[in-house]
């Protein structure tokens, strides 16, 4: 597989794979520079990039990014801890399953964005309401994947472990490791959900954070700034997703079929 | 071999709930609703929680009944359904052909794969102020927003499904003299249909989530707009009423989609085995 090819040619090929994005950026620039699209509606790409570096230079954008990332890490972290725990418990205990299953079933079709005004009223405009929203929103994919993974564990593995004298804790570890691929899939879906809900909450009731920055600069008509922040948000989502993909691959290196 | 990014993540996580956990659904969910309402009612009776934070169920019910009588509930629901379904339909019309092209055409694959891999995990709501700038404050911005949010999900699940058509199926079709067009319509599309529908079943709730968020930001008719003005006036019963209405709407759409899936895939082994 060429995927992890360490030679320089491999990296060049990997970089070339992203060439279409550069083409897209050039097309954007050409569209505005040729006068086909007014720069008041679409600031040229170069101007957006310059604006990004100006914002990065005075640190404003990083302040807001740090606030946003803190919320994502807190909400997602809580969702992973409680979600994986709940999913594994549901798989091994029938009473837990009977109680949690219908509750999760009710949570599934609820549009999570409808929770934004409620949490805002209950917890205010600060971090707490956003963290709770991200927590609730990410919980579902994480729980269901952990549950499905733990249920799908080959029982022969468990029998062998028990036969070799594994105690309860060791049996749990076997089940956890066997369910790990599914758990990580759930966490990766959770990452995407976390960013969606973060932007959702910050756009609508924000005082700070990247979502707020987009809404406030857009409201002021500072469009190059707004586009720069939107591109940063897209980049952050992409990097976070790739990072989880990397963790997934590193963690699952022992699997022959990864 | 060049691997397509969209394959890395099998699109199934979101559908596993209605799938695997479905066996005990129905009755147990009704019980769960009843129990939750009882707990809610108990708390409001007990009085330990400020009724501003947790209004009594009967207060919320009265609010819903009042909104229903004035016709506002119906017009809000219709406005939300309209934006969500229009965006969903557009994302299917645009996304399925692009997904097929990515799976079957080398140039399309090369060009769109990196764009989809960046677009897929991006929080699409960040583009809402841009769409407002381009399409004005109105329903068309909302529909474009919803389309954009669902588009990448539809594209990647279609591309994933259409890339894994069993080779023997293609060989048999070719050896029987089927044209490329016939192969696309009669082999590739039916064989990737379960995957495509997985994507659509994930995209539909995303459409509703995005519609409500966009309504909150843009205002105007719809559940989201009404909830936003309720929260501006610190009107908790209004917020709870909107939450219940949107939850019911979400449940309706999810179950409808599952029923449509069974209908469409009645010929498929998945439906026959009763999964």
Coordinates of C-alpha atoms in Angstrom, one line a residue:
Chain A
X1 CA 0.0 0.0 0.0
X2 CA 1.3 3.4 -0.9
X3 CA -0.5 5.0 2.0
X4 CA 2.4 5.2 4.5
X5 CA 5.2 5.2 2.0
X6 CA 8.1 6.8 3.8
X7 CA 10.1 7.8 0.7
X8 CA 9.9 11.4 -0.6
X9 CA 8.0 10.4 -3.7
X10 CA 5.3 9.1 -1.5
X11 CA 4.8 12.4 0.2
X12 CA 4.9 14.2 -3.1
X13 CA 2.1 12.0 -4.3
X14 CA 0.1 12.6 -1.1
X15 CA 0.5 16.3 -1.6
X16 CA -0.6 16.1 -5.2
X17 CA -3.8 14.4 -4.1
X18 CA -4.8 17.7 -2.6
X19 CA -4.1 19.6 -5.8
X20 CA -7.8 20.0 -6.6
X21 CA -8.2 22.2 -3.5
X22 CA -5.5 24.5 -4.9
X23 CA -7.4 24.6 -8.2
X24 CA -10.6 25.5 -6.3
X25 CA -8.8 28.4 -4.6
X26 CA -7.4 29.6 -7.9
X27 CA -10.8 29.4 -9.5
X28 CA -12.2 31.5 -6.6
X29 CA -9.5 34.1 -7.1
X30 CA -10.0 34.2 -10.8
X31 CA -13.8 34.5 -10.4
X32 CA -13.5 37.7 -8.4
X33 CA -10.5 39.2 -10.2
X34 CA -12.2 38.8 -13.6
X35 CA -15.1 40.8 -12.3
X36 CA -17.6 37.9 -12.8
X37 CA -18.4 38.1 -9.1
X38 CA -18.4 41.3 -7.1
X39 CA -15.7 41.4 -4.4
X40 CA -18.3 42.8 -2.0
X41 CA -20.1 39.4 -2.2
X42 CA -17.0 37.2 -2.4
X43 CA -13.7 38.7 -1.2
X44 CA -10.8 37.4 -3.3
X45 CA -9.1 34.3 -1.8
X46 CA -5.8 36.2 -1.5
X47 CA -7.4 38.9 0.5
X48 CA -8.9 36.3 2.8
X49 CA -5.5 34.7 3.3
X50 CA -3.9 38.1 4.1
X51 CA -6.7 38.8 6.5
X52 CA -6.2 35.5 8.2
X53 CA -2.5 36.2 8.8
X54 CA -3.4 39.7 10.1
X55 CA -5.8 38.1 12.6
X56 CA -3.2 35.5 13.5
X57 CA -0.6 38.2 14.0
X58 CA -2.6 40.1 16.6
X59 CA -3.7 36.9 18.2
X60 CA -7.5 37.6 18.1
X61 CA -8.3 34.5 16.1
X62 CA -6.4 32.2 18.4
X63 CA -8.1 33.6 21.5
X64 CA -11.4 32.7 20.1
X65 CA -10.1 29.4 18.7
X66 CA -8.8 28.4 22.1
X67 CA -12.2 29.1 23.7
X68 CA -14.0 27.0 21.1
X69 CA -11.5 24.1 21.3
X70 CA -11.8 24.1 25.1
X71 CA -15.5 23.6 24.7
X72 CA -15.1 20.8 22.1
X73 CA -12.5 19.0 24.2
X74 CA -14.6 19.2 27.4
X75 CA -17.9 18.1 25.8
X76 CA -16.4 15.4 23.6
X77 CA -14.1 14.2 26.4
X78 CA -17.1 13.8 28.8
X79 CA -19.1 12.1 26.0
X80 CA -16.3 9.6 25.3
X81 CA -15.9 8.7 29.0
X82 CA -19.6 8.3 29.7
X83 CA -20.6 7.1 26.3
X84 CA -18.1 4.3 26.0
X85 CA -18.8 3.3 29.6
X86 CA -22.5 3.3 29.0
X87 CA -22.2 1.3 25.7
X88 CA -20.0 -1.4 27.3
X89 CA -22.3 -1.6 30.3
X90 CA -25.4 -1.9 28.1
X91 CA -23.7 -4.8 26.2
X92 CA -22.9 -6.8 29.3
X93 CA -25.9 -6.0 31.5
X94 CA -29.5 -6.6 30.6
X95 CA -31.1 -4.2 33.2
X96 CA -28.8 -1.3 32.0
X97 CA -29.8 -2.1 28.5
X98 CA -33.5 -2.2 29.3
X99 CA -33.3 1.2 31.0
X100 CA -30.9 3.1 28.6
X101 CA -32.1 1.7 25.3
X102 CA -35.5 3.5 25.1
X103 CA -34.0 6.7 26.5
X104 CA -31.3 6.7 23.7
X105 CA -34.1 5.8 21.2
X106 CA -35.9 9.0 22.3
X107 CA -32.7 11.1 22.0
X108 CA -31.9 9.8 18.5
X109 CA -34.6 11.6 16.5
X110 CA -34.5 14.8 18.6
X111 CA -32.9 17.6 16.5
X112 CA -30.1 18.6 18.8
X113 CA -30.1 22.2 17.7
X114 CA -33.5 22.5 19.3
X115 CA -31.7 22.1 22.7
X116 CA -29.7 25.3 22.1
X117 CA -32.3 27.8 23.5
X118 CA -33.2 25.5 26.4
X119 CA -29.6 25.1 27.6
X120 CA -29.0 28.8 27.1
X121 CA -32.0 29.6 29.4
X122 CA -30.9 27.0 32.0
X123 CA -27.1 27.5 32.0
X124 CA -26.5 30.9 30.5
X125 CA -24.4 32.1 27.6
X126 CA -21.0 30.8 28.9
X127 CA -19.2 27.5 28.5
X128 CA -21.5 25.3 30.5
X129 CA -24.4 25.4 28.0
X130 CA -22.1 24.7 25.0
X131 CA -20.3 21.9 26.8
X132 CA -23.6 20.2 27.7
X133 CA -24.9 20.5 24.2
X134 CA -21.8 18.9 22.7
X135 CA -21.9 16.2 25.4
X136 CA -25.5 15.3 24.7
X137 CA -25.0 15.5 20.9
X138 CA -21.9 13.3 20.8
X139 CA -23.2 10.8 23.3
X140 CA -25.4 8.9 20.9
X141 CA -22.9 7.8 18.2
X142 CA -20.4 6.9 20.8
X143 CA -22.8 4.8 22.9
X144 CA -24.3 3.0 19.9
X145 CA -20.9 2.1 18.4
X146 CA -19.4 1.0 21.7
X147 CA -22.6 -1.1 22.3
X148 CA -22.6 -2.6 18.9
X149 CA -18.8 -3.3 19.1
X150 CA -19.0 -5.0 22.5
X151 CA -22.1 -7.0 21.4
X152 CA -20.4 -8.1 18.3
X153 CA -17.3 -9.5 20.1
X154 CA -16.6 -13.1 19.0
X155 CA -17.7 -15.1 22.0
X156 CA -14.9 -17.6 21.4
X157 CA -12.5 -14.9 22.4
X158 CA -14.3 -14.5 25.7
X159 CA -14.5 -18.3 26.3
X160 CA -10.7 -18.6 25.6
X161 CA -10.0 -15.8 28.0
X162 CA -12.2 -17.3 30.7
X163 CA -10.6 -20.7 30.1
X164 CA -7.2 -19.2 30.6
X165 CA -8.3 -18.0 34.1
X166 CA -9.1 -14.3 33.3
X167 CA -11.0 -12.6 36.1
X168 CA -13.8 -10.1 35.6
X169 CA -11.5 -7.2 35.0
X170 CA -9.4 -9.1 32.5
X171 CA -12.5 -10.3 30.7
X172 CA -13.7 -6.7 30.5
X173 CA -10.3 -5.7 29.0
X174 CA -10.7 -8.4 26.3
X175 CA -14.1 -7.2 25.5
X176 CA -13.0 -3.6 25.4
X177 CA -10.0 -4.3 23.1
X178 CA -12.2 -6.4 20.8
X179 CA -14.7 -3.6 20.6
X180 CA -12.1 -0.9 20.1
X181 CA -12.5 -0.5 16.3
X182 CA -16.2 0.3 16.7
X183 CA -15.5 2.5 19.7
X184 CA -13.1 4.6 17.7
X185 CA -15.5 4.9 14.8
X186 CA -18.0 6.3 17.2
X187 CA -15.5 8.7 18.6
X188 CA -14.6 9.9 15.2
X189 CA -18.3 10.6 14.3
X190 CA -18.5 12.3 17.7
X191 CA -15.7 14.7 16.7
X192 CA -17.7 15.8 13.6
X193 CA -20.8 16.3 15.7
X194 CA -18.9 18.2 18.4
X195 CA -17.8 20.9 15.9
X196 CA -21.3 21.2 14.3
X197 CA -22.9 21.7 17.7
X198 CA -20.2 24.1 18.8
X199 CA -20.7 26.4 15.8
X200 CA -24.4 26.0 16.1
X201 CA -24.5 27.2 19.7
X202 CA -21.8 29.9 19.3
X203 CA -23.5 31.3 16.2
X204 CA -26.9 31.7 17.9
X205 CA -26.0 32.6 21.5
X206 CA -22.3 33.4 21.5
X207 CA -20.3 36.0 23.3
X208 CA -17.0 34.5 22.2
X209 CA -15.6 31.6 20.2
X210 CA -15.2 31.0 16.5
X211 CA -18.9 30.8 15.8
X212 CA -19.5 34.1 17.5
X213 CA -16.6 35.6 15.5
X214 CA -18.2 34.5 12.2
X215 CA -21.6 35.9 13.2
X216 CA -20.2 39.2 14.5
X217 CA -17.9 39.9 11.6
X218 CA -20.6 39.0 9.2
X219 CA -23.0 41.3 10.9
X220 CA -20.5 44.2 10.6
X221 CA -20.0 43.5 7.0
X222 CA -16.3 42.6 7.5
X223 CA -16.5 39.8 5.0
X224 CA -12.8 39.0 4.4
X225 CA -12.5 38.4 8.2
X226 CA -15.7 36.3 8.2
X227 CA -14.4 34.2 5.3
X228 CA -11.0 33.8 7.0
X229 CA -12.7 32.5 10.2
X230 CA -14.9 30.1 8.2
X231 CA -11.9 28.7 6.4
X232 CA -10.2 28.2 9.8
X233 CA -13.2 26.4 11.1
X234 CA -13.2 24.1 8.1
X235 CA -9.5 23.5 8.6
X236 CA -9.9 22.7 12.3
X237 CA -12.7 20.2 11.5
X238 CA -10.5 18.5 8.9
X239 CA -7.4 18.4 11.2
X240 CA -9.4 17.0 14.1
X241 CA -10.9 14.3 11.8
X242 CA -7.5 13.4 10.4
X243 CA -6.0 13.3 13.9
X244 CA -8.7 10.8 15.0
X245 CA -8.1 8.8 11.9
X246 CA -4.4 8.7 12.8
X247 CA -5.2 7.6 16.4
X248 CA -7.5 5.0 14.9
X249 CA -4.7 3.6 12.7
X250 CA -2.1 3.7 15.5
X251 CA -4.3 2.1 18.0
X252 CA -5.4 -0.7 15.7
X253 CA -2.0 -1.5 14.3
X254 CA -2.2 -4.9 15.9
X255 CA -5.2 -5.8 13.8
X256 CA -4.3 -7.7 10.6
X257 CA -7.3 -6.5 8.7
X258 CA -7.1 -2.8 9.5
Chain B
X1 CA -3.4 1.3 -5.1
X2 CA -5.0 4.7 -4.6
X3 CA -7.5 4.6 -1.8
X4 CA -10.5 6.9 -1.8
X5 CA -10.9 8.9 1.4
X6 CA -14.6 8.4 1.4
X7 CA -14.1 4.6 2.0
X8 CA -12.2 5.1 5.2
X9 CA -15.3 5.4 7.2
X10 CA -18.1 3.0 6.4
X11 CA -21.3 5.1 6.7
X12 CA -23.3 3.1 9.2
X13 CA -22.7 4.5 12.6
X14 CA -25.8 6.7 12.5
X15 CA -28.1 4.0 11.3
X16 CA -27.1 1.3 13.7
X17 CA -29.6 2.5 16.3
X18 CA -32.7 2.0 14.2
X19 CA -31.1 -1.2 13.0
X20 CA -29.7 -3.2 15.8
X21 CA -31.5 -1.7 18.7
X22 CA -34.8 -1.8 16.9
X23 CA -36.0 -5.2 18.2
X24 CA -37.2 -3.8 21.6
X25 CA -38.3 -0.4 20.3
X26 CA -42.0 0.6 19.9
X27 CA -43.5 -0.5 23.2
X28 CA -40.5 0.2 25.4
X29 CA -40.2 3.7 23.9
X30 CA -43.8 4.5 24.7
X31 CA -43.1 3.3 28.3
X32 CA -39.9 5.5 28.4
X33 CA -42.0 8.5 27.3
X34 CA -44.6 7.8 29.9
X35 CA -41.9 7.3 32.7
X36 CA -40.1 10.5 31.6
X37 CA -43.4 12.5 31.7
X38 CA -44.2 11.1 35.2
X39 CA -40.7 12.1 36.4
X40 CA -41.1 15.5 34.9
X41 CA -44.6 15.9 36.5
X42 CA -43.3 14.6 39.8
X43 CA -40.5 17.2 39.9
X44 CA -42.9 20.0 39.0
X45 CA -45.3 18.9 41.8
X46 CA -42.5 18.6 44.3
X47 CA -41.7 22.3 43.7
X48 CA -38.0 22.1 44.5
X49 CA -37.1 23.3 41.0
X50 CA -37.9 26.8 40.0
X51 CA -40.9 26.6 37.6
X52 CA -39.1 29.1 35.4
X53 CA -36.4 26.5 34.7
X54 CA -38.7 23.5 34.6
X55 CA -42.3 24.4 33.7
X56 CA -45.0 21.8 34.6
X57 CA -46.0 19.4 31.8
X58 CA -49.5 20.8 31.9
X59 CA -48.2 24.3 31.3
X60 CA -46.3 23.1 28.3
X61 CA -49.2 21.1 27.0
X62 CA -51.5 24.1 27.3
X63 CA -49.0 26.1 25.3
X64 CA -48.9 23.5 22.6
X65 CA -52.7 23.4 22.5
X66 CA -52.9 27.1 22.3
X67 CA -50.3 27.2 19.5
X68 CA -52.3 24.5 17.7
X69 CA -55.6 26.4 18.1
X70 CA -54.1 29.6 16.7
X71 CA -52.7 27.7 13.8
X72 CA -49.2 28.8 14.6
X73 CA -48.0 25.2 15.4
X74 CA -49.1 23.9 12.1
X75 CA -47.6 26.8 10.1
X76 CA -44.3 26.5 12.0
X77 CA -44.2 22.7 11.4
X78 CA -45.0 23.2 7.7
X79 CA -42.3 25.9 7.3
X80 CA -39.7 23.7 9.0
X81 CA -40.7 20.6 7.0
X82 CA -40.6 22.5 3.8
X83 CA -37.1 23.8 4.3
X84 CA -35.8 20.5 5.6
X85 CA -37.3 18.4 2.8
X86 CA -36.5 20.9 0.0
X87 CA -32.8 20.9 1.1
X88 CA -32.8 17.1 1.5
X89 CA -34.3 16.6 -2.0
X90 CA -31.7 19.0 -3.5
X91 CA -28.9 17.2 -1.7
X92 CA -30.1 13.9 -3.1
X93 CA -30.5 15.2 -6.6
X94 CA -27.0 16.7 -6.6
X95 CA -25.2 14.3 -4.3
X96 CA -26.2 10.9 -5.8
X97 CA -25.0 11.6 -9.3
X98 CA -21.7 13.1 -8.0
X99 CA -21.2 10.1 -5.7
X100 CA -21.7 7.7 -8.7
X101 CA -19.3 9.8 -10.8
X102 CA -16.6 9.6 -8.0
X103 CA -17.0 5.9 -7.9
X104 CA -17.0 5.2 -11.6
X105 CA -14.9 8.0 -13.2
X106 CA -11.2 8.5 -12.5
X107 CA -11.1 12.2 -13.2
X108 CA -14.1 12.9 -11.0
X109 CA -12.5 10.7 -8.3
X110 CA -9.2 12.6 -8.5
X111 CA -10.9 16.0 -8.4
X112 CA -13.7 15.6 -5.9
X113 CA -12.1 13.1 -3.4
X114 CA -10.0 15.8 -1.5
X115 CA -12.9 18.2 -1.7
X116 CA -15.3 15.7 -0.1
X117 CA -12.7 14.7 2.5
X118 CA -12.4 18.3 3.6
X119 CA -16.1 19.1 3.3
X120 CA -17.3 15.9 5.1
X121 CA -16.0 16.7 8.6
X122 CA -16.5 20.5 8.2
X123 CA -19.2 22.1 10.5
X124 CA -21.3 23.4 7.6
X125 CA -23.3 25.8 9.8
X126 CA -20.3 28.1 9.7
X127 CA -21.3 28.9 6.2
X128 CA -24.7 30.2 7.1
X129 CA -23.7 33.9 7.3
X130 CA -22.1 33.5 3.9
X131 CA -25.3 32.1 2.4
X132 CA -27.2 34.9 4.0
X133 CA -24.9 37.3 2.2
X134 CA -25.4 35.5 -1.1
X135 CA -29.1 34.6 -1.0
X136 CA -30.5 37.1 1.3
X137 CA -32.5 36.7 4.5
X138 CA -35.2 34.3 3.6
X139 CA -36.2 30.8 2.9
X140 CA -33.8 30.3 0.0
X141 CA -30.7 30.8 2.3
X142 CA -32.1 28.2 4.6
X143 CA -32.7 25.7 1.8
X144 CA -29.1 26.2 0.5
X145 CA -27.8 25.8 4.0
X146 CA -29.6 22.5 4.5
X147 CA -28.6 21.2 1.0
X148 CA -25.0 22.0 1.8
X149 CA -25.1 20.3 5.2
X150 CA -26.6 17.1 3.8
X151 CA -24.7 17.0 0.4
X152 CA -21.3 15.5 1.6
X153 CA -23.1 12.8 3.5
X154 CA -25.1 11.8 0.4
X155 CA -22.0 12.0 -1.9
X156 CA -19.7 9.9 0.4
X157 CA -22.2 7.2 1.1
X158 CA -23.1 6.9 -2.6
X159 CA -19.5 6.8 -3.7
X160 CA -18.7 4.2 -1.0
X161 CA -21.6 2.0 -2.1
X162 CA -21.0 2.3 -5.8
X163 CA -17.2 1.6 -5.4
X164 CA -17.9 -1.8 -3.9
X165 CA -20.2 -3.3 -6.5
X166 CA -19.3 -7.0 -6.6
X167 CA -17.0 -7.6 -9.6
X168 CA -18.7 -10.8 -10.8
X169 CA -22.0 -8.8 -11.1
X170 CA -20.2 -6.3 -13.5
X171 CA -18.5 -9.1 -15.4
X172 CA -21.7 -11.0 -15.9
X173 CA -23.5 -7.8 -17.1
X174 CA -20.7 -7.0 -19.5
X175 CA -20.5 -10.5 -20.9
X176 CA -24.3 -10.5 -21.4
X177 CA -23.7 -7.4 -23.6
X178 CA -25.1 -4.7 -21.3
X179 CA -24.2 -1.1 -22.3
X180 CA -22.3 1.1 -19.8
X181 CA -25.6 3.0 -19.3
X182 CA -27.6 -0.2 -18.6
X183 CA -24.9 -1.3 -16.2
X184 CA -25.1 2.0 -14.3
X185 CA -28.9 1.9 -14.0
X186 CA -29.4 -1.9 -13.6
X187 CA -26.3 -3.1 -11.8
X188 CA -24.4 -0.3 -10.0
X189 CA -27.4 1.7 -8.7
X190 CA -29.4 -1.2 -7.4
X191 CA -26.4 -2.9 -5.8
X192 CA -25.3 0.3 -4.0
X193 CA -28.8 1.2 -3.0
X194 CA -28.6 0.0 0.6
X195 CA -25.5 2.1 1.2
X196 CA -27.1 5.1 -0.5
X197 CA -30.1 4.8 1.7
X198 CA -27.9 4.5 4.7
X199 CA -26.5 7.9 3.7
X200 CA -29.9 9.4 3.2
X201 CA -31.1 8.1 6.5
X202 CA -28.2 9.9 8.2
X203 CA -28.7 13.0 6.0
X204 CA -32.4 13.4 6.9
X205 CA -32.0 14.1 10.6
X206 CA -29.1 16.3 9.7
X207 CA -31.4 18.3 7.5
X208 CA -33.9 18.8 10.3
X209 CA -31.1 19.8 12.8
X210 CA -29.7 22.3 10.3
X211 CA -33.1 23.7 9.4
X212 CA -33.9 24.4 13.0
X213 CA -30.5 25.9 13.6
X214 CA -30.8 28.1 10.5
X215 CA -34.3 29.2 11.6
X216 CA -32.9 30.3 14.9
X217 CA -30.2 32.3 13.3
X218 CA -32.3 33.8 10.4
X219 CA -35.6 34.1 12.2
X220 CA -39.0 34.0 10.4
X221 CA -41.5 31.2 10.2
X222 CA -40.6 27.7 11.6
X223 CA -40.1 25.9 14.9
X224 CA -36.6 27.3 15.3
X225 CA -37.6 30.9 14.8
X226 CA -40.5 30.6 17.3
X227 CA -38.2 28.9 19.8
X228 CA -35.7 31.6 19.5
X229 CA -38.2 34.4 20.2
X230 CA -39.5 32.4 23.1
X231 CA -36.0 32.2 24.6
X232 CA -35.4 35.9 24.0
X233 CA -38.4 36.6 26.2
X234 CA -37.2 33.9 28.7
X235 CA -40.5 32.1 28.0
X236 CA -39.5 28.5 29.1
X237 CA -42.9 26.9 28.3
X238 CA -42.5 28.2 24.7
X239 CA -39.0 26.7 24.5
X240 CA -40.2 23.4 25.9
X241 CA -43.2 23.4 23.5
X242 CA -40.8 23.9 20.5
X243 CA -38.5 21.1 21.8
X244 CA -41.4 18.7 22.0
X245 CA -42.7 19.7 18.6
X246 CA -39.3 19.3 17.0
X247 CA -38.7 16.0 18.8
X248 CA -42.0 14.6 17.5
X249 CA -41.2 15.9 14.0
X250 CA -37.8 14.2 14.2
X251 CA -39.3 10.9 15.3
X252 CA -41.8 11.1 12.5
X253 CA -39.2 11.7 9.8
X254 CA -36.8 8.9 11.2
X255 CA -39.6 6.3 11.2
X256 CA -40.9 7.4 7.8
X257 CA -37.4 7.0 6.4
X258 CA -37.1 3.6 7.9
X259 CA -40.4 2.5 6.4
X260 CA -39.5 3.9 3.0
X261 CA -36.2 2.0 3.1
X262 CA -38.1 -1.3 3.7
X263 CA -40.4 -0.4 0.8
X264 CA -37.6 0.4 -1.6
X265 CA -35.4 -2.6 -0.6
X266 CA -38.2 -5.2 -0.5
X267 CA -36.3 -7.3 -3.0
X268 CA -33.0 -7.1 -1.1
X269 CA -31.7 -9.8 1.2
X270 CA -31.4 -7.2 4.1
X271 CA -35.2 -6.9 4.2
X272 CA -35.9 -10.6 3.6
X273 CA -33.8 -11.7 6.4
X274 CA -35.8 -9.4 8.7
X275 CA -32.7 -7.4 9.8

